[in-house]
Structure formats: structure tokens, C-alpha cells
mmCIF file of N, CA and C in Angstrom:
data_model
loop_
_atom_site.group_PDB
_atom_site.id
_atom_site.type_symbol
_atom_site.label_atom_id
_atom_site.label_comp_id
_atom_site.label_asym_id
_atom_site.label_seq_id
_atom_site.Cartn_x
_atom_site.Cartn_y
_atom_site.Cartn_z
ATOM 1 N N MET A 1 -8.361 2.295 -9.916
ATOM 2 C CA MET A 1 -8.282 1.236 -8.940
ATOM 3 C C MET A 1 -7.122 0.316 -9.311
ATOM 4 N N PHE A 2 -6.356 -0.095 -8.309
ATOM 5 C CA PHE A 2 -5.133 -0.812 -8.621
ATOM 6 C C PHE A 2 -4.997 -2.165 -7.945
ATOM 7 N N LEU A 3 -5.970 -2.582 -7.150
ATOM 8 C CA LEU A 3 -5.872 -3.858 -6.465
ATOM 9 C C LEU A 3 -5.843 -4.986 -7.487
ATOM 10 N N LEU A 4 -4.959 -5.937 -7.276
ATOM 11 C CA LEU A 4 -4.774 -6.992 -8.257
ATOM 12 C C LEU A 4 -5.652 -8.208 -8.014
ATOM 13 N N HIS A 5 -6.539 -8.162 -7.039
ATOM 14 C CA HIS A 5 -7.346 -9.325 -6.696
ATOM 15 C C HIS A 5 -8.819 -8.995 -6.835
ATOM 16 N N GLY A 6 -9.639 -10.002 -6.824
ATOM 17 C CA GLY A 6 -11.079 -9.797 -6.792
ATOM 18 C C GLY A 6 -11.616 -9.223 -8.081
ATOM 19 N N ARG A 7 -12.381 -8.151 -7.972
ATOM 20 C CA ARG A 7 -13.112 -7.609 -9.102
ATOM 21 C C ARG A 7 -12.262 -6.766 -10.028
ATOM 22 N N ARG A 8 -11.010 -6.535 -9.704
ATOM 23 C CA ARG A 8 -10.176 -5.679 -10.545
ATOM 24 C C ARG A 8 -9.227 -6.517 -11.378
ATOM 25 N N SER A 9 -8.615 -5.883 -12.353
ATOM 26 C CA SER A 9 -7.773 -6.615 -13.299
ATOM 27 C C SER A 9 -6.480 -7.080 -12.660
ATOM 28 N N HIS A 10 -5.897 -8.089 -13.273
ATOM 29 C CA HIS A 10 -4.630 -8.640 -12.801
ATOM 30 C C HIS A 10 -3.502 -8.192 -13.732
ATOM 31 N N LYS A 11 -3.523 -6.935 -14.137
ATOM 32 C CA LYS A 11 -2.507 -6.388 -15.028
ATOM 33 C C LYS A 11 -1.412 -5.724 -14.217
ATOM 34 N N LYS A 12 -0.202 -5.797 -14.741
ATOM 35 C CA LYS A 12 0.891 -5.057 -14.117
ATOM 36 C C LYS A 12 0.692 -3.577 -14.383
ATOM 37 N N PRO A 13 1.167 -2.718 -13.477
ATOM 38 C CA PRO A 13 1.002 -1.288 -13.696
ATOM 39 C C PRO A 13 1.784 -0.825 -14.919
ATOM 40 N N SER A 14 1.288 0.193 -15.560
ATOM 41 C CA SER A 14 1.976 0.772 -16.705
ATOM 42 C C SER A 14 1.853 2.282 -16.612
ATOM 43 N N HIS A 15 2.588 2.980 -17.463
ATOM 44 C CA HIS A 15 2.494 4.437 -17.460
ATOM 45 C C HIS A 15 1.070 4.883 -17.770
ATOM 46 N N ARG A 16 0.368 4.119 -18.592
ATOM 47 C CA ARG A 16 -1.002 4.459 -18.942
ATOM 48 C C ARG A 16 -1.914 4.392 -17.715
ATOM 49 N N GLN A 17 -1.632 3.493 -16.784
ATOM 50 C CA GLN A 17 -2.445 3.334 -15.590
ATOM 51 C C GLN A 17 -1.973 4.223 -14.444
ATOM 52 N N ARG A 18 -0.866 4.888 -14.621
ATOM 53 C CA ARG A 18 -0.277 5.669 -13.535
ATOM 54 C C ARG A 18 -1.196 6.808 -13.131
ATOM 55 N N PRO A 19 -1.545 6.905 -11.854
ATOM 56 C CA PRO A 19 -2.394 8.003 -11.398
ATOM 57 C C PRO A 19 -1.687 9.340 -11.543
ATOM 58 N N SER A 20 -2.445 10.375 -11.722
ATOM 59 C CA SER A 20 -1.891 11.716 -11.837
ATOM 60 C C SER A 20 -1.065 12.047 -10.604
ATOM 61 N N GLY A 21 0.158 12.504 -10.813
ATOM 62 C CA GLY A 21 1.021 12.892 -9.705
ATOM 63 C C GLY A 21 1.873 11.769 -9.154
ATOM 64 N N ALA A 22 1.672 10.533 -9.618
ATOM 65 C CA ALA A 22 2.445 9.408 -9.099
ATOM 66 C C ALA A 22 3.831 9.410 -9.717
ATOM 67 N N ASP A 23 4.852 9.194 -8.880
ATOM 68 C CA ASP A 23 6.194 9.110 -9.442
ATOM 69 C C ASP A 23 6.718 7.679 -9.456
ATOM 70 N N ILE A 24 6.077 6.762 -8.738
ATOM 71 C CA ILE A 24 6.451 5.354 -8.773
ATOM 72 C C ILE A 24 5.172 4.527 -8.679
ATOM 73 N N VAL A 25 5.031 3.542 -9.551
ATOM 74 C CA VAL A 25 3.943 2.572 -9.456
ATOM 75 C C VAL A 25 4.564 1.212 -9.741
ATOM 76 N N VAL A 26 4.574 0.311 -8.758
ATOM 77 C CA VAL A 26 5.202 -0.996 -8.922
ATOM 78 C C VAL A 26 4.336 -2.089 -8.313
ATOM 79 N N SER A 27 4.444 -3.294 -8.884
ATOM 80 C CA SER A 27 3.815 -4.468 -8.281
ATOM 81 C C SER A 27 4.654 -4.884 -7.083
ATOM 82 N N VAL A 28 3.980 -5.270 -6.009
ATOM 83 C CA VAL A 28 4.692 -5.698 -4.808
ATOM 84 C C VAL A 28 4.129 -7.025 -4.314
ATOM 85 N N ARG A 29 4.988 -7.745 -3.597
ATOM 86 C CA ARG A 29 4.582 -8.960 -2.897
ATOM 87 C C ARG A 29 4.461 -8.594 -1.427
ATOM 88 N N ILE A 30 3.412 -9.073 -0.781
ATOM 89 C CA ILE A 30 3.194 -8.800 0.635
ATOM 90 C C ILE A 30 3.075 -10.140 1.343
ATOM 91 N N GLN A 31 3.891 -10.349 2.384
ATOM 92 C CA GLN A 31 3.850 -11.606 3.119
ATOM 93 C C GLN A 31 2.822 -11.520 4.241
ATOM 94 N N THR A 32 2.063 -12.592 4.400
ATOM 95 C CA THR A 32 1.089 -12.706 5.480
ATOM 96 C C THR A 32 1.006 -14.180 5.860
ATOM 97 N N LYS A 33 0.294 -14.483 6.921
ATOM 98 C CA LYS A 33 0.133 -15.875 7.341
ATOM 99 C C LYS A 33 -1.269 -16.353 7.007
ATOM 100 N N SER A 34 -1.342 -17.601 6.560
ATOM 101 C CA SER A 34 -2.643 -18.212 6.296
ATOM 102 C C SER A 34 -3.303 -18.554 7.628
ATOM 103 N N LYS A 35 -4.558 -18.972 7.570
ATOM 104 C CA LYS A 35 -5.286 -19.317 8.801
ATOM 105 C C LYS A 35 -4.622 -20.450 9.569
ATOM 106 N N ASP A 36 -3.924 -21.337 8.852
ATOM 107 C CA ASP A 36 -3.243 -22.436 9.535
ATOM 108 C C ASP A 36 -1.785 -22.116 9.858
ATOM 109 N N GLY A 37 -1.389 -20.848 9.721
ATOM 110 C CA GLY A 37 -0.079 -20.400 10.177
ATOM 111 C C GLY A 37 1.041 -20.432 9.157
ATOM 112 N N TYR A 38 0.754 -20.842 7.924
ATOM 113 C CA TYR A 38 1.792 -20.878 6.900
ATOM 114 C C TYR A 38 2.013 -19.489 6.311
ATOM 115 N N LEU A 39 3.272 -19.180 6.011
ATOM 116 C CA LEU A 39 3.615 -17.905 5.386
ATOM 117 C C LEU A 39 3.216 -17.954 3.914
ATOM 118 N N ILE A 40 2.407 -16.984 3.476
ATOM 119 C CA ILE A 40 1.980 -16.918 2.084
ATOM 120 C C ILE A 40 2.258 -15.516 1.549
ATOM 121 N N THR A 41 2.298 -15.401 0.236
ATOM 122 C CA THR A 41 2.572 -14.119 -0.411
ATOM 123 C C THR A 41 1.383 -13.721 -1.272
ATOM 124 N N LYS A 42 0.964 -12.463 -1.151
ATOM 125 C CA LYS A 42 -0.121 -11.901 -1.954
ATOM 126 C C LYS A 42 0.456 -10.761 -2.783
ATOM 127 N N LEU A 43 -0.266 -10.364 -3.833
ATOM 128 C CA LEU A 43 0.180 -9.269 -4.688
ATOM 129 C C LEU A 43 -0.624 -8.010 -4.433
ATOM 130 N N GLY A 44 0.016 -6.881 -4.609
ATOM 131 C CA GLY A 44 -0.628 -5.583 -4.531
ATOM 132 C C GLY A 44 0.135 -4.616 -5.412
ATOM 133 N N VAL A 45 -0.306 -3.375 -5.450
ATOM 134 C CA VAL A 45 0.380 -2.343 -6.219
ATOM 135 C C VAL A 45 0.741 -1.216 -5.275
ATOM 136 N N LEU A 46 2.019 -0.870 -5.242
ATOM 137 C CA LEU A 46 2.495 0.212 -4.397
ATOM 138 C C LEU A 46 2.665 1.458 -5.249
ATOM 139 N N THR A 47 2.175 2.567 -4.739
ATOM 140 C CA THR A 47 2.251 3.845 -5.440
ATOM 141 C C THR A 47 2.939 4.843 -4.533
ATOM 142 N N SER A 48 3.767 5.695 -5.096
ATOM 143 C CA SER A 48 4.349 6.784 -4.327
ATOM 144 C C SER A 48 4.091 8.071 -5.080
ATOM 145 N N PHE A 49 3.758 9.103 -4.343
ATOM 146 C CA PHE A 49 3.411 10.375 -4.951
ATOM 147 C C PHE A 49 4.428 11.434 -4.593
ATOM 148 N N ASP A 50 4.631 12.335 -5.518
ATOM 149 C CA ASP A 50 5.581 13.417 -5.337
ATOM 150 C C ASP A 50 4.946 14.493 -4.464
ATOM 151 N N ASN A 51 4.861 14.203 -3.171
ATOM 152 C CA ASN A 51 4.309 15.173 -2.223
ATOM 153 C C ASN A 51 5.053 15.053 -0.901
ATOM 154 N N ASP A 52 4.637 15.783 0.074
ATOM 155 C CA ASP A 52 5.324 15.771 1.361
ATOM 156 C C ASP A 52 4.628 14.897 2.387
ATOM 157 N N ASN A 53 3.791 13.979 1.938
ATOM 158 C CA ASN A 53 3.098 13.092 2.857
ATOM 159 C C ASN A 53 4.129 12.287 3.640
ATOM 160 N N ASP A 54 4.035 12.300 4.951
ATOM 161 C CA ASP A 54 5.039 11.599 5.748
ATOM 162 C C ASP A 54 4.508 10.311 6.356
ATOM 163 N N VAL A 55 3.409 9.779 5.815
ATOM 164 C CA VAL A 55 2.877 8.507 6.296
ATOM 165 C C VAL A 55 2.677 7.557 5.118
ATOM 166 N N ASN A 56 2.745 6.266 5.412
ATOM 167 C CA ASN A 56 2.423 5.228 4.443
ATOM 168 C C ASN A 56 0.948 4.894 4.619
ATOM 169 N N LEU A 57 0.228 4.712 3.523
ATOM 170 C CA LEU A 57 -1.203 4.425 3.587
ATOM 171 C C LEU A 57 -1.511 3.098 2.909
ATOM 172 N N VAL A 58 -2.570 2.435 3.382
ATOM 173 C CA VAL A 58 -3.024 1.189 2.779
ATOM 174 C C VAL A 58 -4.549 1.180 2.770
ATOM 175 N N ALA A 59 -5.114 0.569 1.749
ATOM 176 C CA ALA A 59 -6.566 0.439 1.630
ATOM 177 C C ALA A 59 -7.065 -0.648 2.581
ATOM 178 N N PRO A 60 -8.163 -0.394 3.300
ATOM 179 C CA PRO A 60 -8.666 -1.391 4.249
ATOM 180 C C PRO A 60 -9.085 -2.698 3.583
ATOM 181 N N ARG A 61 -9.578 -2.629 2.360
ATOM 182 C CA ARG A 61 -9.994 -3.844 1.659
ATOM 183 C C ARG A 61 -8.796 -4.756 1.383
ATOM 184 N N LEU A 62 -7.656 -4.180 1.053
ATOM 185 C CA LEU A 62 -6.448 -4.978 0.847
ATOM 186 C C LEU A 62 -6.070 -5.686 2.145
ATOM 187 N N VAL A 63 -6.143 -4.956 3.258
ATOM 188 C CA VAL A 63 -5.755 -5.513 4.558
ATOM 189 C C VAL A 63 -6.676 -6.660 4.964
ATOM 190 N N THR A 64 -7.979 -6.414 4.952
ATOM 191 C CA THR A 64 -8.913 -7.403 5.500
ATOM 192 C C THR A 64 -9.300 -8.501 4.513
ATOM 193 N N GLU A 65 -9.610 -8.144 3.273
ATOM 194 C CA GLU A 65 -10.112 -9.140 2.326
ATOM 195 C C GLU A 65 -9.009 -9.909 1.602
ATOM 196 N N VAL A 66 -7.950 -9.223 1.199
ATOM 197 C CA VAL A 66 -6.888 -9.884 0.441
ATOM 198 C C VAL A 66 -5.860 -10.518 1.371
ATOM 199 N N LEU A 67 -5.379 -9.749 2.343
ATOM 200 C CA LEU A 67 -4.344 -10.254 3.239
ATOM 201 C C LEU A 67 -4.910 -11.018 4.432
ATOM 202 N N GLY A 68 -6.186 -10.808 4.760
ATOM 203 C CA GLY A 68 -6.796 -11.490 5.903
ATOM 204 C C GLY A 68 -6.216 -11.054 7.236
ATOM 205 N N MET A 69 -5.771 -9.813 7.316
ATOM 206 C CA MET A 69 -5.160 -9.295 8.542
ATOM 207 C C MET A 69 -6.154 -8.427 9.308
ATOM 208 N N ALA A 70 -5.904 -8.308 10.597
ATOM 209 C CA ALA A 70 -6.720 -7.428 11.438
ATOM 210 C C ALA A 70 -6.107 -6.032 11.432
ATOM 211 N N ILE A 71 -6.963 -5.031 11.432
ATOM 212 C CA ILE A 71 -6.512 -3.639 11.520
ATOM 213 C C ILE A 71 -6.321 -3.307 12.991
ATOM 214 N N GLN A 72 -5.130 -2.841 13.335
ATOM 215 C CA GLN A 72 -4.836 -2.468 14.718
ATOM 216 C C GLN A 72 -5.385 -1.073 14.986
ATOM 217 N N PRO A 73 -5.930 -0.841 16.180
ATOM 218 C CA PRO A 73 -6.509 0.482 16.464
ATOM 219 C C PRO A 73 -5.453 1.579 16.479
ATOM 220 N N TRP A 74 -5.839 2.735 16.024
ATOM 221 C CA TRP A 74 -4.979 3.917 15.991
ATOM 222 C C TRP A 74 -5.599 4.938 16.917
ATOM 223 N N GLN A 75 -4.881 5.359 17.915
ATOM 224 C CA GLN A 75 -5.443 6.221 18.949
ATOM 225 C C GLN A 75 -5.515 7.690 18.555
ATOM 226 N N GLN A 76 -4.691 8.093 17.621
ATOM 227 C CA GLN A 76 -4.652 9.503 17.247
ATOM 228 C C GLN A 76 -5.689 9.810 16.174
ATOM 229 N N THR A 77 -6.181 11.028 16.174
ATOM 230 C CA THR A 77 -7.017 11.499 15.078
ATOM 231 C C THR A 77 -6.072 12.051 14.025
ATOM 232 N N LEU A 78 -6.223 11.582 12.805
ATOM 233 C CA LEU A 78 -5.282 11.993 11.770
ATOM 234 C C LEU A 78 -6.001 12.113 10.443
ATOM 235 N N SER A 79 -5.784 13.218 9.786
ATOM 236 C CA SER A 79 -6.177 13.393 8.393
ATOM 237 C C SER A 79 -4.887 13.628 7.640
ATOM 238 N N THR A 80 -4.685 12.907 6.575
ATOM 239 C CA THR A 80 -3.437 13.010 5.844
ATOM 240 C C THR A 80 -3.706 13.422 4.398
ATOM 241 N N PRO A 81 -2.820 14.214 3.797
ATOM 242 C CA PRO A 81 -3.041 14.655 2.418
ATOM 243 C C PRO A 81 -2.965 13.502 1.429
ATOM 244 N N LEU A 82 -3.734 13.617 0.365
ATOM 245 C CA LEU A 82 -3.703 12.639 -0.721
ATOM 246 C C LEU A 82 -3.214 13.298 -1.995
ATOM 247 N N MET A 83 -3.031 12.477 -3.040
ATOM 248 C CA MET A 83 -2.451 12.946 -4.283
ATOM 249 C C MET A 83 -3.292 13.985 -4.997
ATOM 250 N N ASN A 84 -4.595 14.000 -4.775
ATOM 251 C CA ASN A 84 -5.456 14.934 -5.501
ATOM 252 C C ASN A 84 -5.699 16.219 -4.731
ATOM 253 N N GLY A 85 -4.948 16.437 -3.670
ATOM 254 C CA GLY A 85 -5.114 17.638 -2.871
ATOM 255 C C GLY A 85 -6.120 17.472 -1.754
ATOM 256 N N GLY A 86 -6.858 16.357 -1.738
ATOM 257 C CA GLY A 86 -7.812 16.093 -0.669
ATOM 258 C C GLY A 86 -7.120 15.481 0.537
ATOM 259 N N THR A 87 -7.913 15.022 1.469
ATOM 260 C CA THR A 87 -7.357 14.346 2.640
ATOM 261 C C THR A 87 -8.134 13.057 2.879
ATOM 262 N N THR A 88 -7.571 12.185 3.682
ATOM 263 C CA THR A 88 -8.257 10.968 4.090
ATOM 264 C C THR A 88 -8.063 10.775 5.579
ATOM 265 N N GLU A 89 -9.060 10.196 6.230
ATOM 266 C CA GLU A 89 -8.959 9.904 7.654
ATOM 267 C C GLU A 89 -8.431 8.492 7.838
ATOM 268 N N VAL A 90 -7.807 8.263 8.991
ATOM 269 C CA VAL A 90 -7.171 6.989 9.293
ATOM 270 C C VAL A 90 -7.982 6.265 10.360
ATOM 271 N N GLN A 91 -8.154 4.932 10.175
ATOM 272 C CA GLN A 91 -8.885 4.141 11.157
ATOM 273 C C GLN A 91 -7.998 3.224 11.982
ATOM 274 N N GLY A 92 -6.786 2.966 11.535
ATOM 275 C CA GLY A 92 -5.908 2.055 12.253
ATOM 276 C C GLY A 92 -4.605 1.886 11.493
ATOM 277 N N TYR A 93 -3.878 0.815 11.832
ATOM 278 C CA TYR A 93 -2.603 0.571 11.161
ATOM 279 C C TYR A 93 -2.351 -0.923 11.036
ATOM 280 N N VAL A 94 -1.415 -1.277 10.151
ATOM 281 C CA VAL A 94 -0.886 -2.633 10.030
ATOM 282 C C VAL A 94 0.605 -2.520 9.759
ATOM 283 N N ASP A 95 1.345 -3.497 10.219
ATOM 284 C CA ASP A 95 2.761 -3.596 9.894
ATOM 285 C C ASP A 95 2.885 -4.641 8.793
ATOM 286 N N LEU A 96 3.437 -4.230 7.657
ATOM 287 C CA LEU A 96 3.513 -5.110 6.496
ATOM 288 C C LEU A 96 4.954 -5.431 6.132
ATOM 289 N N CYS A 97 5.156 -6.652 5.699
ATOM 290 C CA CYS A 97 6.428 -7.099 5.154
ATOM 291 C C CYS A 97 6.200 -7.227 3.653
ATOM 292 N N TRP A 98 6.879 -6.395 2.862
ATOM 293 C CA TRP A 98 6.607 -6.327 1.429
ATOM 294 C C TRP A 98 7.900 -6.246 0.638
ATOM 295 N N SER A 99 7.793 -6.567 -0.635
ATOM 296 C CA SER A 99 8.944 -6.539 -1.526
ATOM 297 C C SER A 99 8.475 -6.159 -2.918
ATOM 298 N N VAL A 100 9.317 -5.443 -3.627
ATOM 299 C CA VAL A 100 9.040 -5.187 -5.038
ATOM 300 C C VAL A 100 9.103 -6.531 -5.745
ATOM 301 N N GLU A 101 8.131 -6.788 -6.625
ATOM 302 C CA GLU A 101 8.091 -8.056 -7.339
ATOM 303 C C GLU A 101 9.408 -8.267 -8.075
ATOM 304 N N GLY A 102 10.034 -9.422 -7.867
ATOM 305 C CA GLY A 102 11.303 -9.741 -8.499
ATOM 306 C C GLY A 102 12.515 -9.462 -7.623
ATOM 307 N N SER A 103 12.329 -8.758 -6.510
ATOM 308 C CA SER A 103 13.440 -8.461 -5.603
ATOM 309 C C SER A 103 13.486 -9.513 -4.495
ATOM 310 N N PRO A 104 14.679 -9.964 -4.108
ATOM 311 C CA PRO A 104 14.771 -10.963 -3.044
ATOM 312 C C PRO A 104 14.611 -10.376 -1.635
ATOM 313 N N SER A 105 14.798 -9.076 -1.489
ATOM 314 C CA SER A 105 14.757 -8.486 -0.141
ATOM 315 C C SER A 105 13.383 -7.905 0.174
ATOM 316 N N PHE A 106 13.003 -8.019 1.448
ATOM 317 C CA PHE A 106 11.718 -7.508 1.919
ATOM 318 C C PHE A 106 11.928 -6.309 2.827
ATOM 319 N N ASN A 107 10.945 -5.415 2.843
ATOM 320 C CA ASN A 107 10.932 -4.240 3.716
ATOM 321 C C ASN A 107 9.829 -4.424 4.743
ATOM 322 N N GLU A 108 10.047 -3.908 5.940
ATOM 323 C CA GLU A 108 8.997 -3.908 6.955
ATOM 324 C C GLU A 108 8.648 -2.467 7.260
ATOM 325 N N ASN A 109 7.371 -2.118 7.055
ATOM 326 C CA ASN A 109 6.920 -0.748 7.274
ATOM 327 C C ASN A 109 5.542 -0.745 7.912
ATOM 328 N N ARG A 110 5.268 0.303 8.667
ATOM 329 C CA ARG A 110 3.930 0.530 9.214
ATOM 330 C C ARG A 110 3.131 1.330 8.195
ATOM 331 N N PHE A 111 1.922 0.864 7.914
ATOM 332 C CA PHE A 111 1.004 1.540 7.008
ATOM 333 C C PHE A 111 -0.256 1.904 7.773
ATOM 334 N N LEU A 112 -0.688 3.140 7.643
ATOM 335 C CA LEU A 112 -1.938 3.570 8.248
ATOM 336 C C LEU A 112 -3.081 3.183 7.315
ATOM 337 N N VAL A 113 -4.152 2.653 7.887
ATOM 338 C CA VAL A 113 -5.300 2.173 7.118
ATOM 339 C C VAL A 113 -6.321 3.297 7.012
ATOM 340 N N THR A 114 -6.731 3.604 5.790
ATOM 341 C CA THR A 114 -7.686 4.695 5.585
ATOM 342 C C THR A 114 -9.080 4.292 6.052
ATOM 343 N N LYS A 115 -9.885 5.295 6.401
ATOM 344 C CA LYS A 115 -11.290 5.034 6.727
ATOM 345 C C LYS A 115 -12.105 4.793 5.468
ATOM 346 N N HIS A 116 -11.690 5.390 4.362
ATOM 347 C CA HIS A 116 -12.395 5.185 3.090
ATOM 348 C C HIS A 116 -12.296 3.699 2.755
ATOM 349 N N PRO A 117 -13.425 3.013 2.536
ATOM 350 C CA PRO A 117 -13.382 1.567 2.345
ATOM 351 C C PRO A 117 -12.693 1.109 1.060
ATOM 352 N N ASP A 118 -12.691 1.939 0.027
ATOM 353 C CA ASP A 118 -12.124 1.515 -1.252
ATOM 354 C C ASP A 118 -11.452 2.689 -1.960
ATOM 355 N N PRO A 119 -10.325 3.176 -1.411
ATOM 356 C CA PRO A 119 -9.637 4.301 -2.056
ATOM 357 C C PRO A 119 -9.014 3.858 -3.381
ATOM 358 N N PRO A 120 -8.582 4.805 -4.219
ATOM 359 C CA PRO A 120 -8.036 4.457 -5.540
ATOM 360 C C PRO A 120 -6.576 4.006 -5.496
ATOM 361 N N PHE A 121 -6.201 3.274 -4.465
ATOM 362 C CA PHE A 121 -4.842 2.743 -4.354
ATOM 363 C C PHE A 121 -4.864 1.529 -3.440
ATOM 364 N N ASP A 122 -3.807 0.707 -3.529
ATOM 365 C CA ASP A 122 -3.574 -0.376 -2.576
ATOM 366 C C ASP A 122 -2.716 0.157 -1.440
ATOM 367 N N LEU A 123 -1.505 0.566 -1.810
ATOM 368 C CA LEU A 123 -0.522 1.055 -0.843
ATOM 369 C C LEU A 123 0.084 2.347 -1.364
ATOM 370 N N ILE A 124 0.314 3.281 -0.472
ATOM 371 C CA ILE A 124 1.061 4.492 -0.817
ATOM 372 C C ILE A 124 2.251 4.554 0.126
ATOM 373 N N LEU A 125 3.430 4.670 -0.446
ATOM 374 C CA LEU A 125 4.657 4.760 0.338
ATOM 375 C C LEU A 125 5.099 6.208 0.405
ATOM 376 N N SER A 126 5.378 6.666 1.597
ATOM 377 C CA SER A 126 5.853 8.031 1.800
ATOM 378 C C SER A 126 7.224 8.212 1.160
ATOM 379 N N ARG A 127 7.442 9.376 0.585
ATOM 380 C CA ARG A 127 8.767 9.682 0.027
ATOM 381 C C ARG A 127 9.798 9.823 1.132
ATOM 382 N N LYS A 128 9.347 9.993 2.367
ATOM 383 C CA LYS A 128 10.280 10.134 3.487
ATOM 384 C C LYS A 128 10.727 8.778 4.031
ATOM 385 N N GLU A 129 10.150 7.716 3.526
ATOM 386 C CA GLU A 129 10.480 6.357 3.967
ATOM 387 C C GLU A 129 11.797 5.926 3.324
ATOM 388 N N PRO A 130 12.748 5.368 4.105
ATOM 389 C CA PRO A 130 14.023 4.941 3.503
ATOM 390 C C PRO A 130 13.852 3.953 2.346
ATOM 391 N N SER A 131 12.869 3.055 2.422
ATOM 392 C CA SER A 131 12.680 2.082 1.342
ATOM 393 C C SER A 131 12.195 2.733 0.055
ATOM 394 N N TYR A 132 11.663 3.952 0.140
ATOM 395 C CA TYR A 132 11.252 4.688 -1.068
ATOM 396 C C TYR A 132 12.452 4.885 -1.989
ATOM 397 N N HIS A 133 13.585 5.239 -1.416
ATOM 398 C CA HIS A 133 14.771 5.543 -2.218
ATOM 399 C C HIS A 133 15.311 4.302 -2.930
ATOM 400 N N SER A 134 15.134 3.122 -2.318
ATOM 401 C CA SER A 134 15.554 1.902 -3.013
ATOM 402 C C SER A 134 14.635 1.608 -4.197
ATOM 403 N N LEU A 135 13.385 2.071 -4.146
ATOM 404 C CA LEU A 135 12.469 1.882 -5.274
ATOM 405 C C LEU A 135 12.915 2.674 -6.493
ATOM 406 N N LEU A 136 13.557 3.795 -6.274
ATOM 407 C CA LEU A 136 14.010 4.624 -7.386
ATOM 408 C C LEU A 136 15.033 3.894 -8.250
ATOM 409 N N ARG A 137 15.713 2.913 -7.664
ATOM 410 C CA ARG A 137 16.735 2.167 -8.393
ATOM 411 C C ARG A 137 16.158 1.021 -9.204
ATOM 412 N N HIS A 138 14.872 0.689 -9.014
ATOM 413 C CA HIS A 138 14.259 -0.430 -9.749
ATOM 414 C C HIS A 138 13.745 0.032 -11.082
#
């Protein structure tokens, strides 16, 4: 489990914590708005896996409990591969503005929200995403 809030640890990712098959694990800042409309930043952990997954995934608990965002409905039925060879179903999507911790620039990407309420990741970035390649330089 990699969420940095609530019941989980507030440790930065390390090689020891790296999930099997992960090629990038980094702390990220995610921008969201508070209830009174102010822009605030929350922390999460972004993971990328060496596979052909062509979608970005996010845990629903990160979206609703940590970021306080609504999950937008997803009309398509989709099962997407995961790092362990299994699959996960999608319940909706969110558009997130995120940045690698310490970087001044932010990326905007669509992330599909899994149906699994508490998957073993916060965010998974597709290797096909252009911002994935900028992560390789960090």
C-alpha cells in the first residue's frame, strides 16, 4: 500500500518498497480545490509498470477521501491489465493535475478510477503517456 495519508505511512518510496515489476515509483503532488474554492496540494505516490497498459489508473480512496473529488461516470465497460497479471474493472475517471515532488511543472492527465476500493497503488501512469518519459529523467 502506498497512499501517504490516513492509516498508511508517510514515508517516501524506496527500492525496498517498490512493487514487483515497477520501473518508476515517485512521490507526487496533486492539485485540487478545497471546499471553499482554494487551490490546495495533496501528496500521493505514482507508480509505473513495465507493461503495455495504455491507461492511467487511480485508487478510488485517493480520489474521494484524500482529494475530495467526485468520480466522473465512465460509460464504457473496461477491464485493464495490472502489474501482477490480473485485471481490474473501472468505475469512472478523474482529470488530475499532478507534479513530481520537487518539480515546478505540472502535468494534466485523465486517470481511470478502479472499482476495487483499495488497490495496492495510488496512481499508475501508463508507459504510453508522454509525461511518463519525463519521469525517466528524474
